[in-house]
Short mmCIF file of C-alpha atoms (C1' of nucleotides) in Angstrom, two decimals:
data_model
loop_
_atom_site.label_atom_id
_atom_site.label_comp_id
_atom_site.label_asym_id
_atom_site.label_seq_id
_atom_site.Cartn_x
_atom_site.Cartn_y
_atom_site.Cartn_z
CA MET A 17 -14.91 18.13 32.21
CA LYS A 18 -16.58 15.92 29.56
CA VAL A 19 -14.26 13.71 27.47
CA LEU A 20 -15.08 11.87 24.31
CA ILE A 21 -13.28 8.58 23.54
CA VAL A 22 -13.39 7.53 19.91
CA GLU A 23 -11.92 4.00 19.60
CA ASP A 24 -13.29 0.99 17.96
CA ASP A 25 -11.35 -1.72 19.81
CA GLN A 26 -13.05 -2.79 23.01
CA PHE A 27 -9.91 -3.48 24.99
CA HIS A 28 -8.12 -0.36 24.08
CA SER A 29 -11.26 1.70 24.83
CA THR A 30 -11.53 0.47 28.39
CA PHE A 31 -7.78 0.65 28.89
CA LEU A 32 -7.96 4.20 27.74
CA GLN A 33 -10.87 5.02 30.05
CA ASP A 34 -8.98 3.67 32.98
CA ALA A 35 -5.92 5.61 32.29
CA LEU A 36 -8.02 8.78 31.79
CA VAL A 37 -9.75 8.58 35.23
CA GLU A 38 -6.31 8.13 36.78
CA ALA A 39 -4.54 10.89 34.92
CA VAL A 40 -7.36 13.43 34.89
CA PRO A 41 -9.44 13.27 38.05
CA GLU A 42 -11.39 16.38 36.93
CA VAL A 43 -13.23 14.32 34.28
CA THR A 44 -16.92 14.28 35.09
CA GLU A 45 -18.28 12.36 32.13
CA ILE A 46 -16.91 10.04 29.60
CA VAL A 47 -18.66 9.48 26.28
CA HIS A 48 -17.79 6.64 23.95
CA ALA A 49 -17.94 6.47 20.11
CA ALA A 50 -16.95 3.43 18.12
CA ASN A 51 -15.99 5.18 14.91
CA GLY A 52 -15.22 8.57 13.37
CA ALA A 53 -18.89 9.29 12.26
CA ILE A 54 -20.36 8.46 15.66
CA GLY A 55 -17.60 10.52 17.13
CA GLU A 56 -18.47 13.60 15.24
CA ASP A 57 -22.06 13.29 16.24
CA GLU A 58 -21.17 12.89 19.86
CA ALA A 59 -18.85 15.84 19.76
CA ARG A 60 -21.46 18.02 18.23
CA ARG A 61 -24.26 16.86 20.48
CA GLY A 62 -22.27 17.00 23.62
CA GLU A 63 -20.39 20.14 22.95
CA ILE A 64 -17.27 18.28 23.83
CA GLU A 65 -13.90 19.85 23.74
CA ALA A 66 -11.63 17.17 25.01
CA ILE A 67 -11.27 14.10 22.82
CA VAL A 68 -9.04 11.04 22.68
CA MET A 69 -9.28 9.44 19.23
CA ASP A 70 -7.82 6.31 17.57
CA LEU A 71 -6.68 7.00 14.04
CA GLN A 72 -7.41 3.64 12.38
CA MET A 73 -11.10 3.02 12.39
CA GLU A 74 -13.49 1.37 10.01
CA GLN A 75 -15.95 3.65 8.26
CA ARG A 76 -14.30 6.99 9.00
CA ASN A 77 -10.85 7.34 10.24
CA GLY A 78 -9.59 9.78 12.90
CA ILE A 79 -8.15 12.43 10.55
CA GLU A 80 -11.39 12.80 8.80
CA ALA A 81 -13.37 13.02 12.03
CA ALA A 82 -10.87 15.51 13.46
CA ARG A 83 -11.26 17.67 10.44
CA THR A 84 -14.98 18.14 10.75
CA ILE A 85 -14.86 18.42 14.45
CA TRP A 86 -12.12 21.18 14.32
CA ALA A 87 -14.07 22.90 11.47
CA GLU A 88 -17.14 23.15 13.84
CA ARG A 89 -15.15 23.78 17.02
CA PRO A 90 -11.63 24.86 16.44
CA GLN A 91 -10.61 24.97 20.09
CA SER A 92 -11.23 21.30 20.67
CA ARG A 93 -8.35 19.44 22.21
CA ILE A 94 -7.73 16.21 20.58
CA LEU A 95 -5.21 13.48 21.59
CA PHE A 96 -4.60 11.04 18.76
CA TRP A 97 -3.76 7.60 19.88
CA SER A 98 -2.41 5.42 17.14
CA ASN A 99 -0.77 2.16 16.46
CA TYR A 100 1.45 3.52 13.79
CA ALA A 101 3.89 6.38 13.26
CA ASP A 102 3.14 6.86 9.67
CA ASP A 103 4.32 10.06 8.20
CA ALA A 104 0.95 10.35 6.31
CA TYR A 105 -0.91 10.75 9.60
CA LEU A 106 1.42 13.51 10.79
CA ARG A 107 0.97 15.39 7.57
CA GLY A 108 -2.71 14.87 7.56
CA ILE A 109 -3.00 16.30 11.07
CA ALA A 110 -0.56 19.16 10.31
CA HIS A 111 -2.90 20.11 7.45
CA ILE A 112 -5.99 20.30 9.51
CA VAL A 113 -4.95 21.53 12.88
CA PRO A 114 -6.45 25.01 13.51
CA GLU A 115 -4.14 27.80 14.72
CA ASP A 116 -3.22 27.63 18.43
CA SER A 117 -5.45 24.58 19.29
CA ALA A 118 -4.09 21.88 21.39
CA TYR A 119 -3.50 18.39 20.10
CA GLY A 120 -1.32 15.41 20.69
CA TYR A 121 -0.07 12.19 19.16
CA VAL A 122 0.76 9.17 21.22
CA LEU A 123 1.54 5.78 20.08
CA LYS A 124 -0.25 2.80 21.47
CA THR A 125 3.02 1.17 22.30
CA ALA A 126 3.87 4.04 24.61
CA SER A 127 3.90 3.35 28.27
CA ARG A 128 0.97 3.85 30.53
CA GLU A 129 2.80 6.73 32.24
CA ARG A 130 3.49 8.43 29.04
CA LEU A 131 -0.12 8.10 27.90
CA LYS A 132 -1.25 9.62 31.20
CA LEU A 133 1.19 12.44 30.77
CA ALA A 134 -0.07 13.20 27.32
CA LEU A 135 -3.67 13.07 28.59
CA ARG A 136 -2.90 15.70 31.09
CA ALA A 137 -0.78 17.84 28.90
CA VAL A 138 -3.23 17.96 25.98
CA LEU A 139 -6.75 17.65 27.49
CA VAL A 140 -6.14 19.75 30.59
CA GLU A 141 -3.14 21.95 29.96
CA GLY A 142 -3.97 22.49 26.29
CA GLN A 143 -0.35 21.82 25.21
CA ILE A 144 0.92 20.32 22.04
CA MET A 145 2.59 16.97 22.52
CA VAL A 146 4.08 14.55 20.09
CA ASP A 147 5.36 11.18 21.06
CA ARG A 148 9.22 10.93 20.92
CA GLU A 149 9.03 7.97 18.69
CA ILE A 150 7.16 9.84 16.12
CA HIS A 151 9.42 12.84 16.31
CA ARG A 152 12.37 10.42 15.71
CA LEU A 153 10.58 9.26 12.52
CA GLN A 154 9.99 12.72 11.40
CA LYS A 155 13.43 13.80 12.07
CA ARG A 156 15.07 10.81 10.40
CA GLY A 157 13.92 12.22 7.14
CA SER A 158 14.75 15.77 8.15
CA SER A 159 18.09 15.51 6.41
CA PRO A 160 16.77 17.47 3.45
CA ARG A 161 18.07 14.77 1.18
CA THR A 162 15.31 12.37 2.20
CA ARG A 163 12.51 14.48 3.51
CA LEU A 164 9.80 15.21 0.98
CA ASP A 165 8.66 18.90 0.78
CA ASP A 166 4.91 19.61 0.38
CA SER A 167 4.90 19.99 -3.34
CA GLU A 168 6.60 16.71 -3.80
CA PHE A 169 4.23 15.07 -1.51
CA ASP A 170 1.30 16.36 -3.56
CA VAL A 171 2.79 14.83 -6.69
CA LEU A 172 3.32 11.58 -4.75
CA ILE A 173 -0.29 11.46 -3.84
CA ASP A 174 -1.34 12.09 -7.46
CA LEU A 175 1.15 9.32 -8.56
CA ALA A 176 -0.27 6.98 -6.04
CA LEU A 177 -3.72 7.56 -7.23
CA GLY A 178 -2.62 6.54 -10.65
CA LEU A 179 -2.74 9.81 -12.35
CA GLN A 180 -0.55 10.35 -15.32
CA ASP A 181 1.89 13.26 -15.74
CA LYS A 182 -0.41 15.37 -17.83
CA LEU A 183 -3.19 15.11 -15.29
CA ILE A 184 -0.90 15.87 -12.39
CA ALA A 185 0.34 18.93 -14.20
CA GLU A 186 -3.15 20.20 -14.70
CA ARG A 187 -4.27 19.35 -11.13
CA ARG A 188 -1.42 20.99 -9.44
CA GLY A 189 -0.86 23.78 -11.90
CA MET A 190 2.51 23.02 -13.20
CA SER A 191 4.04 22.35 -16.48
CA LEU A 192 4.50 18.73 -17.65
CA ARG A 193 8.24 19.01 -17.28
CA THR A 194 8.05 20.20 -13.81
CA VAL A 195 5.94 17.31 -12.72
CA GLN A 196 8.54 15.07 -14.21
CA ASN A 197 11.17 16.93 -12.27
CA ARG A 198 9.25 16.29 -9.09
CA LEU A 199 8.96 12.64 -10.00
CA LEU A 200 12.64 12.65 -10.44
CA SER A 201 13.41 13.90 -6.96
CA LEU A 202 10.70 11.54 -5.55
CA TYR A 203 12.50 8.62 -7.05
CA GLU A 204 15.71 9.83 -5.61
CA LYS A 205 14.34 10.55 -2.13
CA LEU A 206 12.34 7.41 -1.83
CA GLY A 207 15.32 5.23 -2.87
CA VAL A 208 13.93 3.94 -6.08
CA ILE A 209 17.19 4.04 -7.68
CA SER A 210 19.62 3.22 -5.03
CA GLU A 211 18.29 -0.17 -3.99
CA LEU A 212 18.43 -2.95 -6.42
CA ASP A 213 19.84 -0.47 -8.99
CA ASP A 214 22.42 -1.98 -11.32
CA GLU A 215 21.43 -4.86 -13.45
CA VAL A 216 17.71 -4.79 -12.48
CA MET A 217 15.62 -2.21 -14.09
CA LEU A 218 12.50 -1.30 -12.37
CA ASN A 219 9.25 0.39 -13.20
CA LYS A 220 10.00 3.54 -11.27
CA ARG A 221 6.44 4.73 -10.90
CA VAL A 222 5.19 1.60 -9.32
CA ARG A 223 8.40 1.25 -7.30
CA ALA A 224 7.95 4.81 -5.91
CA LEU A 225 4.60 3.79 -4.56
CA ASN A 226 5.97 0.68 -3.13
CA ARG A 227 8.75 2.52 -1.41
CA ALA A 228 6.44 5.14 -0.09
CA LEU A 229 4.31 2.52 1.47
CA VAL A 230 6.95 0.48 3.12
CA THR A 231 8.72 3.51 4.43
CA ARG A 232 5.42 4.60 5.93
CA THR A 233 5.44 7.86 4.00
CA ILE A 234 1.90 7.12 2.90
CA ASN A 235 -0.57 4.31 3.84
CA ILE A 236 -3.54 2.68 2.50
CA GLU A 237 -5.98 5.09 4.34
CA THR A 238 -4.18 7.86 2.61
CA LEU A 239 -5.06 6.34 -0.80
CA GLU A 240 -8.68 6.05 0.25
CA THR A 241 -9.16 9.49 1.58
CA THR A 242 -7.21 11.33 -1.18
CA GLN A 243 -9.23 9.32 -3.74
CA ARG A 244 -12.29 11.18 -2.53
CA ASP A 245 -10.62 14.56 -2.94
CA LEU A 246 -9.61 13.54 -6.49
CA GLU A 247 -13.17 12.62 -7.30
CA THR A 248 -14.61 15.94 -6.30
CA TRP A 249 -11.80 17.79 -8.23
CA LEU A 250 -12.56 15.81 -11.24
CA LYS A 251 -16.20 16.78 -11.16
CA GLU A 252 -15.65 20.48 -10.83
CA ARG A 253 -12.98 21.02 -13.39
CA MET B 14 -1.18 -29.38 26.77
CA LYS B 15 1.33 -26.58 26.16
CA VAL B 16 0.17 -23.52 24.25
CA LEU B 17 2.21 -20.80 22.76
CA ILE B 18 0.68 -17.27 22.35
CA VAL B 19 2.45 -15.09 19.94
CA GLU B 20 1.08 -11.58 20.20
CA ASP B 21 2.73 -8.22 20.60
CA ASP B 22 -0.11 -6.34 22.06
CA GLN B 23 -0.35 -6.51 25.82
CA PHE B 24 -4.08 -6.27 26.08
CA HIS B 25 -4.84 -8.70 23.46
CA SER B 26 -2.42 -11.09 24.78
CA THR B 27 -4.06 -11.23 28.22
CA PHE B 28 -7.47 -11.28 26.70
CA LEU B 29 -6.44 -14.26 24.62
CA GLN B 30 -4.95 -16.03 27.61
CA ASP B 31 -8.28 -15.65 29.55
CA ALA B 32 -10.22 -17.05 26.77
CA LEU B 33 -7.83 -19.84 26.26
CA VAL B 34 -8.03 -21.10 29.90
CA GLU B 35 -11.79 -20.87 29.71
CA ALA B 36 -12.18 -22.66 26.46
CA VAL B 37 -9.46 -25.16 26.84
CA PRO B 38 -9.19 -26.43 30.41
CA GLU B 39 -6.67 -29.18 29.42
CA VAL B 40 -4.15 -26.52 28.96
CA THR B 41 -1.26 -27.01 31.25
CA GLU B 42 1.15 -24.36 30.42
CA ILE B 43 1.04 -21.18 28.51
CA VAL B 44 4.07 -19.61 26.88
CA HIS B 45 4.14 -15.98 25.52
CA ALA B 46 6.12 -14.57 22.64
CA ALA B 47 6.00 -10.92 21.53
CA ASN B 48 6.87 -11.32 17.94
CA GLY B 49 7.40 -13.95 15.30
CA ALA B 50 11.09 -14.51 15.82
CA ILE B 51 10.75 -15.23 19.47
CA GLY B 52 7.67 -17.32 18.67
CA GLU B 53 9.72 -19.53 16.49
CA ASP B 54 12.38 -20.04 19.22
CA GLU B 55 9.73 -20.88 21.81
CA ALA B 56 8.05 -23.27 19.63
CA ARG B 57 11.34 -24.94 18.88
CA ARG B 58 12.62 -25.05 22.47
CA GLY B 59 9.18 -26.03 23.96
CA GLU B 60 8.39 -28.57 21.33
CA ILE B 61 4.96 -26.84 21.25
CA GLU B 62 2.28 -27.96 18.86
CA ALA B 63 -0.60 -25.63 19.82
CA ILE B 64 -0.12 -22.12 18.84
CA VAL B 65 -2.23 -19.01 18.73
CA MET B 66 -0.68 -16.27 16.66
CA ASP B 67 -1.34 -12.71 15.77
CA LEU B 68 -0.56 -11.91 12.08
CA GLN B 69 0.51 -8.31 12.29
CA MET B 70 3.67 -8.01 14.33
CA GLU B 71 6.86 -5.93 14.20
CA GLN B 72 9.99 -7.63 13.16
CA ARG B 73 8.61 -10.85 11.82
CA ASN B 74 4.99 -11.40 11.02
CA GLY B 75 2.83 -14.44 11.70
CA ILE B 76 2.95 -15.84 8.25
CA GLU B 77 6.77 -16.00 8.23
CA ALA B 78 6.94 -17.47 11.62
CA ALA B 79 4.30 -20.08 10.71
CA ARG B 80 6.21 -21.01 7.69
CA THR B 81 9.39 -21.92 9.74
CA ILE B 82 7.36 -23.49 12.54
CA TRP B 83 5.49 -25.70 10.08
CA ALA B 84 8.71 -26.43 8.23
CA GLU B 85 10.22 -27.88 11.34
CA ARG B 86 7.12 -29.45 12.88
CA PRO B 87 4.33 -29.91 10.28
CA GLN B 88 1.74 -31.22 12.71
CA SER B 89 1.66 -27.96 14.64
CA ARG B 90 -1.84 -26.65 15.13
CA ILE B 91 -1.89 -22.95 14.55
CA LEU B 92 -4.87 -20.52 15.15
CA PHE B 93 -4.19 -17.15 13.43
CA TRP B 94 -5.88 -14.22 15.19
CA SER B 95 -5.90 -11.17 13.09
CA ASN B 96 -7.22 -7.63 12.81
CA TYR B 97 -7.73 -7.79 9.11
CA ALA B 98 -9.37 -9.94 6.58
CA ASP B 99 -6.92 -9.26 3.82
CA ASP B 100 -6.86 -11.72 1.03
CA ALA B 101 -3.15 -11.63 1.03
CA TYR B 102 -3.04 -13.27 4.44
CA LEU B 103 -5.38 -16.16 3.29
CA ARG B 104 -3.22 -16.75 0.26
CA GLY B 105 -0.12 -16.60 2.37
CA ILE B 106 -1.34 -19.26 4.79
CA ALA B 107 -2.76 -21.42 1.98
CA HIS B 108 0.67 -21.58 0.38
CA ILE B 109 2.42 -22.72 3.52
CA VAL B 110 -0.04 -24.88 5.32
CA PRO B 111 1.21 -28.55 5.30
CA GLU B 112 -0.90 -31.44 4.14
CA ASP B 113 -3.48 -32.32 6.69
CA SER B 114 -2.45 -30.09 9.51
CA ALA B 115 -4.88 -28.02 11.58
CA TYR B 116 -5.09 -24.33 11.43
CA GLY B 117 -7.61 -21.58 11.85
CA TYR B 118 -8.29 -17.95 11.14
CA VAL B 119 -10.26 -15.85 13.44
CA LEU B 120 -10.77 -12.12 13.40
CA LYS B 121 -10.12 -9.99 16.40
CA THR B 122 -13.58 -8.52 16.03
CA ALA B 123 -15.19 -11.87 16.41
CA SER B 124 -17.13 -12.53 19.63
CA ARG B 125 -15.48 -14.11 22.63
CA GLU B 126 -17.59 -17.06 22.09
CA ARG B 127 -16.54 -17.64 18.61
CA LEU B 128 -12.88 -17.22 19.60
CA LYS B 129 -13.34 -19.88 22.18
CA LEU B 130 -14.97 -22.09 19.74
CA ALA B 131 -12.17 -21.72 17.33
CA LEU B 132 -9.61 -22.36 20.09
CA ARG B 133 -11.23 -25.64 20.90
CA ALA B 134 -11.80 -26.67 17.38
CA VAL B 135 -8.27 -25.95 16.16
CA LEU B 136 -5.96 -26.56 19.16
CA VAL B 137 -7.87 -29.49 20.70
CA GLU B 138 -9.92 -31.12 17.89
CA GLY B 139 -7.43 -30.43 15.11
CA GLN B 140 -10.03 -28.99 12.79
CA ILE B 141 -9.67 -26.40 10.11
CA MET B 142 -11.73 -23.44 10.90
CA VAL B 143 -12.01 -20.04 9.08
CA ASP B 144 -14.00 -17.16 10.39
CA ARG B 145 -17.21 -16.60 8.46
CA GLU B 146 -16.37 -12.92 7.84
CA ILE B 147 -13.22 -13.97 5.92
CA HIS B 148 -15.00 -16.64 3.99
CA ARG B 149 -17.45 -13.97 2.98
CA LEU B 150 -14.72 -11.73 1.76
CA GLN B 151 -13.13 -14.61 -0.02
CA LYS B 152 -16.39 -15.54 -1.61
CA ARG B 153 -17.28 -11.99 -2.73
CA GLY B 154 -14.60 -12.25 -5.29
CA SER B 155 -15.47 -15.78 -6.05
CA SER B 156 -17.45 -14.78 -9.06
CA PRO B 157 -14.61 -15.80 -11.41
CA ARG B 158 -14.95 -12.48 -13.06
CA THR B 159 -13.25 -10.76 -10.07
CA ARG B 160 -11.28 -13.36 -8.28
CA LEU B 161 -7.59 -13.62 -9.23
CA ASP B 162 -6.18 -17.04 -9.97
CA ASP B 163 -2.70 -17.91 -8.64
CA SER B 164 -0.74 -16.96 -11.71
CA GLU B 165 -2.51 -13.50 -11.92
CA PHE B 166 -1.70 -13.11 -8.20
CA ASP B 167 1.93 -13.87 -8.83
CA VAL B 168 2.19 -11.39 -11.53
CA LEU B 169 0.46 -8.77 -9.34
CA ILE B 170 3.16 -9.35 -6.69
CA ASP B 171 5.89 -8.71 -9.24
CA LEU B 172 4.01 -5.75 -10.56
CA ALA B 173 3.74 -4.37 -7.01
CA LEU B 174 7.44 -4.77 -6.41
CA GLY B 175 8.08 -2.65 -9.47
CA LEU B 176 9.39 -5.26 -11.88
CA GLN B 177 8.92 -4.57 -15.49
CA ASP B 178 7.43 -6.96 -17.94
CA LYS B 179 10.48 -8.46 -19.16
CA LEU B 180 11.65 -9.35 -15.64
CA ILE B 181 8.34 -10.72 -14.67
CA ALA B 182 8.41 -12.92 -17.72
CA GLU B 183 11.85 -14.19 -16.79
CA ARG B 184 10.84 -14.74 -13.15
CA ARG B 185 7.66 -16.53 -13.81
CA GLY B 186 8.73 -18.34 -16.90
CA MET B 187 6.32 -16.92 -19.44
CA SER B 188 6.74 -14.94 -22.52
CA LEU B 189 6.52 -11.24 -22.61
CA ARG B 190 3.26 -11.23 -24.24
CA THR B 191 1.67 -13.67 -21.75
CA VAL B 192 2.70 -11.40 -18.87
CA GLN B 193 1.05 -8.60 -20.64
CA ASN B 194 -2.10 -10.61 -21.02
CA ARG B 195 -2.08 -11.31 -17.27
CA LEU B 196 -1.65 -7.68 -16.63
CA LEU B 197 -4.59 -7.01 -18.88
CA SER B 198 -6.92 -9.34 -16.79
CA LEU B 199 -5.52 -7.93 -13.72
CA TYR B 200 -6.58 -4.46 -14.85
CA GLU B 201 -9.91 -5.83 -15.58
CA LYS B 202 -10.54 -7.65 -12.34
CA LEU B 203 -9.18 -5.06 -10.05
CA GLY B 204 -11.40 -2.51 -11.65
CA VAL B 205 -8.72 -0.29 -13.00
CA ILE B 206 -10.81 0.41 -16.17
CA SER B 207 -14.21 0.64 -15.02
CA GLU B 208 -13.92 3.31 -12.35
CA LEU B 209 -13.00 6.81 -13.55
CA ASP B 210 -12.57 5.36 -17.00
CA ASP B 211 -13.93 7.67 -19.70
CA GLU B 212 -12.24 11.10 -19.86
CA VAL B 213 -9.58 10.40 -17.28
CA MET B 214 -6.59 8.33 -18.43
CA LEU B 215 -4.71 6.58 -15.68
CA ASN B 216 -1.42 5.02 -15.31
CA LYS B 217 -2.77 1.41 -15.12
CA ARG B 218 0.26 -0.09 -13.47
CA VAL B 219 0.14 2.18 -10.57
CA ARG B 220 -3.56 2.15 -10.41
CA ALA B 221 -3.56 -1.63 -10.32
CA LEU B 222 -1.37 -1.46 -7.22
CA ASN B 223 -3.60 1.12 -5.67
CA ARG B 224 -6.76 -0.98 -6.31
CA ALA B 225 -5.16 -4.13 -5.08
CA LEU B 226 -4.34 -2.29 -1.77
CA VAL B 227 -7.63 -0.66 -1.17
CA THR B 228 -9.53 -3.88 -1.90
CA ARG B 229 -7.31 -5.68 0.46
CA THR B 230 -6.06 -7.97 -2.10
CA ILE B 231 -2.59 -7.44 -0.97
CA ASN B 232 -1.22 -5.25 1.90
CA ILE B 233 2.03 -3.62 2.95
CA GLU B 234 3.39 -6.57 4.68
CA THR B 235 2.99 -8.54 1.53
CA LEU B 236 5.15 -5.93 -0.07
CA GLU B 237 7.85 -6.35 2.54
CA THR B 238 7.89 -10.14 2.68
CA THR B 239 7.80 -10.67 -1.10
CA GLN B 240 10.56 -8.17 -1.45
CA ARG B 241 12.83 -10.64 0.42
CA ASP B 242 11.82 -13.54 -1.88
CA LEU B 243 12.62 -11.21 -4.90
CA GLU B 244 16.06 -10.43 -3.45
CA THR B 245 17.03 -14.14 -3.00
CA TRP B 246 15.74 -14.93 -6.41
CA LEU B 247 17.78 -12.05 -7.94
CA LYS B 248 21.01 -13.38 -6.45
CA GLU B 249 20.67 -16.94 -7.52
CA ARG B 250 19.55 -16.50 -11.17
"C1'" DA C 28 23.64 45.62 -8.48
"C1'" DG C 29 25.80 41.31 -9.67
"C1'" DA C 30 27.00 36.44 -9.13
"C1'" DG C 31 25.66 32.02 -8.03
"C1'" DA C 32 22.24 28.69 -6.69
"C1'" DT C 33 17.81 26.81 -7.40
"C1'" DG C 34 13.47 26.06 -9.70
"C1'" DT C 35 10.64 25.98 -14.11
"C1'" DT C 36 9.76 24.99 -18.70
"C1'" DG C 37 10.33 23.32 -23.76
"C1'" DC C 38 12.50 19.82 -26.95
"C1'" DG C 39 13.80 15.48 -28.49
"C1'" DG C 40 15.03 10.68 -28.19
"C1'" DA C 41 15.51 5.99 -26.10
"C1'" DT C 42 12.82 2.92 -23.58
"C1'" DT C 43 8.66 0.85 -21.77
"C1'" DC C 44 4.00 0.11 -21.77
"C1'" DC C 45 -0.60 -1.05 -23.69
"C1'" DC C 46 -3.04 -3.64 -26.60
"C1'" DG C 47 -5.19 -5.02 -31.38
"C1'" DC C 48 -4.37 -8.75 -34.81
"C1'" DA C 49 -3.31 -13.34 -35.83
"C1'" DA C 50 -1.11 -17.95 -35.64
"C1'" DT C 51 -0.40 -21.91 -32.76
"C1'" DA C 52 -0.84 -25.14 -28.84
"C1'" DG C 53 -3.66 -27.20 -25.32
"C1'" DT C 54 -8.37 -28.39 -23.26
"C1'" DC C 55 -13.14 -29.43 -23.06
"C1'" DT C 56 -17.52 -30.96 -24.94
"C1'" DT C 57 -20.54 -33.97 -27.30
"C1'" DA D 27 -12.48 -37.57 -33.31
"C1'" DA D 28 -14.11 -32.96 -34.78
"C1'" DG D 29 -15.35 -28.74 -33.35
"C1'" DA D 30 -15.26 -24.98 -29.98
"C1'" DC D 31 -12.82 -22.53 -26.38
"C1'" DT D 32 -9.17 -20.86 -24.02
"C1'" DA D 33 -4.26 -19.87 -23.19
"C1'" DT D 34 0.35 -18.62 -25.12
"C1'" DT D 35 3.32 -16.26 -28.03
"C1'" DG D 36 5.16 -13.00 -31.87
"C1'" DC D 37 4.59 -8.62 -34.38
"C1'" DG D 38 3.74 -3.84 -34.72
"C1'" DG D 39 2.51 0.67 -33.63
"C1'" DG D 40 0.67 4.60 -30.80
"C1'" DA D 41 1.01 6.56 -26.32
"C1'" DA D 42 3.33 7.38 -21.91
"C1'" DT D 43 7.47 7.64 -19.38
"C1'" DC D 44 12.21 8.85 -18.19
"C1'" DC D 45 15.67 12.04 -18.60
"C1'" DG D 46 19.76 14.80 -20.77
"C1'" DC D 47 20.38 19.44 -22.64
"C1'" DA D 48 19.50 24.22 -22.67
"C1'" DA D 49 17.05 28.56 -22.02
"C1'" DC D 50 14.85 31.47 -18.72
"C1'" DA D 51 12.96 33.03 -14.35
"C1'" DT D 52 13.50 33.61 -9.09
"C1'" DC D 53 15.71 33.96 -5.06
"C1'" DT D 54 19.86 34.72 -2.03
"C1'" DC D 55 23.81 36.54 -0.38
"C1'" DT D 56 27.37 39.75 -0.25
#
DNA sequence: AGAGATGTTGCGGATTCCCGCAATAGTCTT
DNA sequence: AAGACTATTGCGGGAATCCGCAACATCTCT
């Protein structure tokens, strides 16, 4: 079994390798890649189907790499190994994971045992496995009062990119007023109103982005990658 | 010589310790702390004056910890060891570093040799040492056309927190129109106008925050820590 | 099928934002 | 010290945003 490790941090990479040979003795070869772009090449060249990948990397992050890898070889099994439990990563993965392919998400703060468990479960057994910590975070918002639905999330992205209402309406195919309704519920769910509310008036648009960032609903990488999507959309409209 | 290591990542912590004993044989004792709050306690209890500290930590980050440590013991020598070269960190440090005390800033991607050099230079020799990579980043903006001055940076912070013009004016003691002038030059320097300019109209306020984030002028931790400053200001006005 | 809940859209107005124009104050140069 | 620059501030107006009100459209449940 060939396994590809995509990780740009030296120490984490070797730590990962150690855990891997312990947890999965059937490994015959381990290939390393220091960022997402190299990872894609290696996966292509080596016809590799078992991958452990960091999410935060220079150049090209894990989500983007996974997207092209899965596009070329949908049955690839990918275990994401990340520092953060940002909701944006989960949504990003949820959007690109192919039907019935195996993947997992483990935090770097997880114990070595849990990492080894996830390595076996995903790479060998082909299971889906998401770290409990992350699930907790995902759940926390699951009271529908706080959790954003997909269309709200789309509008949040556009807001974060700096589009104004009219453009968002055009891009998402809604009326101006509907966009504003979405924004309204965004302000509600992100806690823009409740906080410093009385007395202090805030710029809700900026505050919404601020809250989305500190609550880990989106992150800076989200801004960067969605920016590219926006640019292509702008060209072909 | 007693040295305190403040670092929440297991691997990095031991790596740091190894480099430390190699580079600084005069070390007699090494104390570990897993986050900023514990670090403050240890520094206080142990009367430690040589510290190596990560910047990104849960709970309480390196800048905040350094602020209280330096407030209590200004001659402390602190080497910051960070993943990122965000401008926000540099500004944060520049604001709190006491007169003629030693500090340094090294990236985690730096070679072991450079780390060891910095350890000696800062902890033993009491020099000031900033990683070349960071300086490069700081310089890049140093064409005054792009680099933010302090008052612009202040306004950027307030904008990022979601304050509206009137409140910023009150907080920073300027007139409304002056705030708007600052915003104008912010939009200019952050590249809000130049990008997608013609055709596409943007919400400049949000776009400014977006640009400030992706250019690493500020980061999410900045949002969190400055939020606390804002809250105290709000109470006592 | 009918009643109620939820989502979408238009209209209008109060507020905020963006910024050109112009007067004044402060700084630098020669 | 006079002239040139730059920063600060007020005024005013066009555009964008926020949001209540109300009319439909859809969906759900019994």
